[in-house]
Amino acid sequence: ACAGSTITFSGAVGAIDLTSAELLIAKDLVIDGGLGVTVARQAASPDFRIFTITAGSTVVLDSLSINNGRIGDDGGGIHNSGNLTILDSAISGNSSTAGNGGGGIANLGTLAVDNTTISLNSAVLAGGGVLQVNGGSATLTRCALTGNSAQQGGAATSQSIGANASLTINNCTISGNSASTTSPALLNVSSGAGTTSTLTLTQSTIVNNNGPGGAISTGVNAGAATTSLQNNIYAGNSSNNVATVA
């Protein structure tokens, strides 16, 4: 497809099975799944993620199920360095088996996700569902982050190292996620001198997340980290709802 095109799937297309490599998008593009299309790595295939969005690309993924990506790097389902919007979709069962993490999505660019389920993704280190490890800006609205797992930041981790990081979550449900060392729901941490990591969580439900440390944790290794929490519901989390970690 040419840059700026829209690819729309007809109702007759229900699934796209990938057997050899990821889908690399290096141009402006809209992919519309229509009534819903599953894009998945076949289980017997070599390890690879599903989508990579390169820097400078503006991409919309609409009505897609992105499943079973697996990679020994960041971003098992999607790795985004561009400007990515995800609408009315599901990102499920993807894994990052090495690197920094981001089982479902690793974001280094600009990310907007609306009315999407991010579930049952895993990362060996951080951000089972979503990871920002070196800056990036992500906004999640009307989403469900459920059943994701990682060593830290079971649902999502946002971190500034060489660039500022911003994660905004509004009207979402964050439930049933887990972490083995800290922050089963959300981890906001700054690790770069002169950088700021910001988490804003509003009108959301954070329930039944399991692991040590606060369900939502804020940490400063260098720089500054700011967390703003407003009008949220907390219940059934295995540790403190909110914590500050070194």
PDB file of C-alpha atoms in Angstrom, residues 16-20 40-48 50 67-70 93:
ATOM      1  CA  ILE A  16      -4.113 -13.484   9.250  1.00  0.00           C
ATOM      2  CA  ASP A  17      -1.591 -16.083  10.379  1.00  0.00           C
ATOM      3  CA  LEU A  18       2.045 -14.998  10.335  1.00  0.00           C
ATOM      4  CA  THR A  19       4.614 -17.748   9.936  1.00  0.00           C
ATOM      5  CA  SER A  20       7.993 -16.121   9.309  1.00  0.00           C
ATOM      6  CA  ALA A  40      -1.268 -13.650  15.064  1.00  0.00           C
ATOM      7  CA  ARG A  41       2.034 -15.489  14.992  1.00  0.00           C
ATOM      8  CA  GLN A  42       1.460 -19.198  14.482  1.00  0.00           C
ATOM      9  CA  ALA A  43       2.567 -21.141  17.518  1.00  0.00           C
ATOM     10  CA  ALA A  44       5.096 -23.303  15.657  1.00  0.00           C
ATOM     11  CA  SER A  45       6.761 -20.302  13.990  1.00  0.00           C
ATOM     12  CA  PRO A  46      10.062 -18.705  15.023  1.00  0.00           C
ATOM     13  CA  ASP A  47       9.867 -15.916  17.584  1.00  0.00           C
ATOM     14  CA  PHE A  48       8.897 -12.481  16.268  1.00  0.00           C
ATOM     15  CA  ILE A  50       3.507  -8.748  15.250  1.00  0.00           C
ATOM     16  CA  ASN A  67      -1.997 -12.142  19.388  1.00  0.00           C
ATOM     17  CA  ASN A  68       0.853 -14.480  20.211  1.00  0.00           C
ATOM     18  CA  GLY A  69       3.803 -12.273  19.339  1.00  0.00           C
ATOM     19  CA  ARG A  70       6.950 -13.446  21.076  1.00  0.00           C
ATOM     20  CA  GLY A  93      -1.083 -13.362  24.708  1.00  0.00           C
TER      21      GLY A  93
END
